[in-house]
CSV table of C-alpha atoms in Angstrom, one decimal:
chain,number,residue,atom,x,y,z
I,1,UNK,CA,-8.9,-15.1,12.9
I,2,UNK,CA,-8.9,-14.6,9.1
I,3,UNK,CA,-11.2,-12.1,7.5
I,4,UNK,CA,-11.6,-11.4,3.7
I,5,UNK,CA,-12.2,-7.8,2.6
I,6,UNK,CA,-13.6,-8.1,-0.9
I,7,UNK,CA,-12.5,-5.6,-3.6
I,8,UNK,CA,-16.1,-4.7,-4.5
I,9,UNK,CA,-16.9,-4.0,-0.9
I,10,UNK,CA,-14.4,-1.2,-0.6
I,11,UNK,CA,-15.3,2.5,-0.5
I,12,UNK,CA,-15.6,4.3,-3.8
I,13,UNK,CA,-14.9,7.8,-5.0
I,14,UNK,CA,-15.2,9.4,-8.4
I,15,UNK,CA,-14.3,13.0,-9.2
I,16,UNK,CA,-14.0,12.9,-12.9
I,17,UNK,CA,-10.2,13.2,-12.9
I,18,UNK,CA,-9.8,10.7,-10.1
I,19,UNK,CA,-11.3,7.3,-9.5
I,20,UNK,CA,-10.5,5.6,-6.2
I,21,UNK,CA,-11.2,2.5,-4.1
I,22,UNK,CA,-10.7,2.7,-0.3
I,23,UNK,CA,-9.8,-0.4,1.7
I,24,UNK,CA,-10.4,1.7,4.9
I,25,UNK,CA,-12.4,4.8,5.8
I,26,UNK,CA,-11.1,7.8,3.9
I,27,UNK,CA,-12.4,11.2,2.8
I,28,UNK,CA,-16.2,11.0,2.4
I,29,UNK,CA,-16.2,7.2,2.8
I,30,UNK,CA,-16.8,6.2,6.4
I,31,UNK,CA,-17.3,2.7,7.7
I,32,UNK,CA,-16.7,2.2,11.4
I,33,UNK,CA,-16.0,-1.5,10.8
I,34,UNK,CA,-13.0,-0.5,8.5
I,35,UNK,CA,-11.0,2.3,10.1
I,36,UNK,CA,-7.7,0.6,9.6
I,37,UNK,CA,-5.8,-2.5,10.8
I,38,UNK,CA,-3.3,-2.1,13.6
I,39,UNK,CA,-1.0,0.7,12.4
I,40,UNK,CA,-2.1,0.4,8.8
I,41,UNK,CA,-4.5,3.3,8.2
I,42,UNK,CA,-5.0,3.7,4.4
I,43,UNK,CA,-4.8,1.7,1.2
I,44,UNK,CA,-6.2,3.7,-1.7
I,45,UNK,CA,-6.2,2.3,-5.2
I,46,UNK,CA,-6.2,5.4,-7.4
I,47,UNK,CA,-6.7,6.0,-11.1
I,48,UNK,CA,-5.7,9.6,-12.2
I,49,UNK,CA,-6.6,11.1,-15.6
I,50,UNK,CA,-3.9,12.3,-18.0
I,51,UNK,CA,-2.3,15.5,-16.8
I,52,UNK,CA,-4.3,15.6,-13.6
I,53,UNK,CA,-3.3,15.1,-10.0
I,54,UNK,CA,-3.3,16.2,-6.4
I,55,UNK,CA,-2.5,19.9,-5.8
I,56,UNK,CA,-0.2,20.9,-3.0
I,57,UNK,CA,-1.5,19.7,0.4
I,58,UNK,CA,-0.1,18.9,3.8
I,59,UNK,CA,0.5,15.9,6.0
I,60,UNK,CA,2.0,15.3,9.4
I,61,UNK,CA,2.9,12.3,11.6
I,62,UNK,CA,2.2,9.7,8.9
I,63,UNK,CA,4.4,7.2,6.9
I,64,UNK,CA,3.1,7.5,3.3
I,65,UNK,CA,4.1,4.7,0.9
I,66,UNK,CA,3.3,4.9,-2.8
I,67,UNK,CA,3.6,2.2,-5.4
I,68,UNK,CA,2.9,3.1,-9.1
I,69,UNK,CA,1.2,0.3,-10.9
I,70,UNK,CA,0.8,2.0,-14.3
I,71,UNK,CA,2.4,5.2,-15.6
I,72,UNK,CA,4.5,7.6,-13.5
I,73,UNK,CA,4.0,10.3,-10.8
I,74,UNK,CA,5.6,13.8,-10.7
I,75,UNK,CA,6.3,14.5,-7.0
I,76,UNK,CA,7.2,17.8,-5.5
I,77,UNK,CA,7.4,18.6,-1.7
I,78,UNK,CA,8.3,21.4,0.7
I,79,UNK,CA,11.5,19.6,1.7
I,80,UNK,CA,12.9,20.3,-1.8
I,81,UNK,CA,12.4,16.9,-3.4
I,82,UNK,CA,11.3,16.9,-7.0
I,83,UNK,CA,11.1,13.4,-8.3
I,84,UNK,CA,9.6,11.1,-11.0
I,85,UNK,CA,8.2,7.9,-9.6
I,86,UNK,CA,7.8,5.3,-12.4
I,87,UNK,CA,5.8,2.1,-12.3
I,88,UNK,CA,7.4,-0.6,-10.1
I,89,UNK,CA,9.3,1.8,-7.7
I,90,UNK,CA,8.4,2.4,-4.1
I,91,UNK,CA,8.3,5.8,-2.4
I,92,UNK,CA,8.2,6.4,1.3
I,93,UNK,CA,7.6,9.9,2.5
I,94,UNK,CA,7.8,10.4,6.3
I,95,UNK,CA,5.6,13.4,7.0
I,96,UNK,CA,7.1,14.0,10.5
I,97,UNK,CA,6.4,17.4,12.0
I,98,UNK,CA,4.8,18.5,8.7
I,99,UNK,CA,5.3,18.5,4.9
I,100,UNK,CA,3.5,19.8,1.9
I,101,UNK,CA,3.6,17.9,-1.4
I,102,UNK,CA,1.8,17.5,-4.8
I,103,UNK,CA,1.4,14.5,-7.1
I,104,UNK,CA,0.6,14.6,-10.8
I,105,UNK,CA,0.2,12.2,-13.6
I,106,UNK,CA,3.4,12.6,-15.6
I,107,UNK,CA,1.6,11.7,-18.9
I,108,UNK,CA,-0.7,14.0,-20.9
I,109,UNK,CA,-2.2,11.0,-22.7
I,110,UNK,CA,-2.3,7.9,-20.5
I,111,UNK,CA,-4.0,7.1,-17.2
I,112,UNK,CA,-2.0,6.8,-14.0
I,113,UNK,CA,-2.7,4.1,-11.5
I,114,UNK,CA,-1.1,3.8,-8.1
I,115,UNK,CA,-1.5,2.5,-4.5
I,116,UNK,CA,-1.3,5.0,-1.7
I,117,UNK,CA,-0.6,3.5,1.7
I,118,UNK,CA,-0.6,5.3,5.1
I,119,UNK,CA,1.0,3.7,8.2
I,120,UNK,CA,0.9,5.5,11.5
I,121,UNK,CA,4.4,6.1,13.0
I,122,UNK,CA,5.3,5.0,16.5
I,123,UNK,CA,7.0,8.4,17.2
I,124,UNK,CA,5.5,11.8,16.4
I,125,UNK,CA,7.3,14.8,15.1
I,126,UNK,CA,10.8,14.9,13.7
I,127,UNK,CA,12.1,16.1,10.4
I,128,UNK,CA,10.2,15.0,7.2
I,129,UNK,CA,12.0,12.3,5.1
I,130,UNK,CA,11.9,11.0,1.6
I,131,UNK,CA,13.0,7.6,0.2
I,132,UNK,CA,12.6,6.1,-3.2
I,133,UNK,CA,13.8,2.8,-4.4
I,134,UNK,CA,13.5,0.1,-7.1
I,135,UNK,CA,13.5,-3.5,-5.8
I,136,UNK,CA,14.5,-6.2,-8.2
I,137,UNK,CA,11.7,-8.7,-8.9
I,138,UNK,CA,12.3,-12.1,-7.5
I,139,UNK,CA,10.1,-15.1,-6.5
I,140,UNK,CA,8.7,-15.3,-3.0
I,141,UNK,CA,9.1,-12.4,-0.5
I,142,UNK,CA,11.1,-9.2,-0.9
I,143,UNK,CA,11.4,-6.9,2.1
I,144,UNK,CA,10.4,-3.3,1.0
I,145,UNK,CA,10.2,-1.4,4.3
I,146,UNK,CA,11.3,-2.2,7.9
I,147,UNK,CA,12.1,-0.3,11.1
I,148,UNK,CA,15.9,-0.7,10.7
I,149,UNK,CA,16.2,-0.6,6.9
I,150,UNK,CA,17.6,-4.1,6.8
I,151,UNK,CA,18.6,-5.8,3.6
I,152,UNK,CA,18.5,-2.5,1.8
I,153,UNK,CA,14.8,-1.8,2.5
I,154,UNK,CA,13.2,1.6,3.1
I,155,UNK,CA,13.3,2.7,6.8
I,156,UNK,CA,9.9,2.9,8.4
I,157,UNK,CA,9.1,4.7,11.6
I,158,UNK,CA,6.9,1.9,12.9
I,159,UNK,CA,7.6,-1.6,14.3
I,160,UNK,CA,6.2,-3.1,11.1
I,161,UNK,CA,7.4,-4.5,7.8
I,162,UNK,CA,6.1,-4.3,4.2
I,163,UNK,CA,7.0,-7.2,1.9
I,164,UNK,CA,6.2,-7.7,-1.7
I,165,UNK,CA,4.9,-11.2,-2.5
I,166,UNK,CA,5.5,-12.7,-6.0
I,167,UNK,CA,4.3,-16.2,-6.7
I,168,UNK,CA,4.0,-18.3,-9.9
I,169,UNK,CA,1.1,-20.7,-10.6
I,170,UNK,CA,1.1,-23.6,-8.0
I,171,UNK,CA,3.7,-21.9,-5.8
I,172,UNK,CA,3.2,-22.2,-2.1
I,173,UNK,CA,4.3,-19.8,0.6
I,174,UNK,CA,4.3,-20.1,4.4
I,175,UNK,CA,4.8,-17.0,6.5
I,176,UNK,CA,5.1,-17.4,10.3
I,177,UNK,CA,3.1,-15.1,12.6
I,178,UNK,CA,4.4,-15.4,16.2
I,179,UNK,CA,2.2,-12.9,18.0
I,180,UNK,CA,1.9,-10.7,14.9
I,181,UNK,CA,-0.9,-9.5,12.6
I,182,UNK,CA,-0.9,-9.5,8.8
I,183,UNK,CA,-2.8,-7.6,6.2
I,184,UNK,CA,-2.4,-8.9,2.7
I,185,UNK,CA,-3.5,-6.8,-0.3
I,186,UNK,CA,-3.7,-8.7,-3.7
I,187,UNK,CA,-2.5,-6.6,-6.6
I,188,UNK,CA,-2.8,-9.2,-9.4
I,189,UNK,CA,-3.5,-12.9,-9.9
I,190,UNK,CA,-5.3,-15.3,-7.6
I,191,UNK,CA,-4.3,-16.7,-4.2
I,192,UNK,CA,-5.8,-19.5,-2.1
I,193,UNK,CA,-5.9,-19.8,1.7
I,194,UNK,CA,-7.8,-22.8,3.0
I,195,UNK,CA,-11.3,-22.2,1.6
I,196,UNK,CA,-10.7,-18.5,0.8
I,197,UNK,CA,-10.0,-17.3,-2.7
I,198,UNK,CA,-8.4,-13.9,-3.1
I,199,UNK,CA,-8.8,-11.9,-6.3
I,200,UNK,CA,-7.3,-8.5,-7.3
I,201,UNK,CA,-8.1,-5.7,-4.9
I,202,UNK,CA,-9.1,-8.1,-2.1
I,203,UNK,CA,-7.6,-7.7,1.3
I,204,UNK,CA,-7.0,-10.4,4.0
I,205,UNK,CA,-6.9,-9.5,7.7
I,206,UNK,CA,-5.1,-12.2,9.8
I,207,UNK,CA,-4.6,-12.2,13.6
I,208,UNK,CA,-4.1,-14.9,16.2
I,209,UNK,CA,-2.8,-17.5,13.7
I,210,UNK,CA,0.4,-19.5,13.8
I,211,UNK,CA,1.2,-18.9,10.1
I,212,UNK,CA,-0.1,-17.7,6.8
I,213,UNK,CA,-0.3,-20.5,4.2
I,214,UNK,CA,-0.8,-19.3,0.6
I,215,UNK,CA,-1.1,-21.1,-2.7
I,216,UNK,CA,-1.1,-19.3,-6.1
I,217,UNK,CA,-3.6,-20.4,-8.7
I,218,UNK,CA,-1.8,-18.2,-11.3
I,219,UNK,CA,1.1,-15.7,-11.4
I,220,UNK,CA,0.3,-13.4,-8.5
I,221,UNK,CA,1.6,-10.2,-6.8
I,222,UNK,CA,0.6,-8.9,-3.4
I,223,UNK,CA,1.7,-6.6,-0.6
I,224,UNK,CA,2.1,-8.2,2.9
I,225,UNK,CA,2.0,-5.9,5.9
I,226,UNK,CA,3.5,-7.5,9.0
I,227,UNK,CA,2.1,-5.5,12.0
I,228,UNK,CA,2.0,-5.5,15.8
């Protein structure tokens, strides 16, 4: 089964300092048909005004991945981490038994844009953890997060993988799915799958298929979540 989640069908929030698009139910946006996909619970596409951000707030028992698309985030948390997260780097905060953190736009003049992703862990509790890493850009698939941290990836507390997809125009990619599910979020460009065209912000839910076959119409970047 292959289901397209169009960008303009996502939930919307606007608070003046924050504009957000929600792929799944979040905050005041509730859609019982879109509560998550397997262990993937949240994909928020956030735009934050200069100098603004999220005041200190708490999380527990969640794997929280952040990818900055434009600008930089100032991150502080109760575990003592004070970091700058620039565009292109991935951050993975394991909330574990509980952590408090804040996130602010590092710029006083330019808008910040980032993806915030929540994945439910397969084990609850434990000490909070923080990881941040830059992954060199390369064609095809780059593993970003995995349960065992293989190939230098971030270590995720779930039997899932996050991969970055980078394809040039006319590139083709085949990803096998032996008993797995995939959620594909398109960041930029345009991808084709059979008679489906994906555009920026679109999501693709795939289950019960032998493989995912993609063709790029133009230079494209996406995130691929390999899930149980």
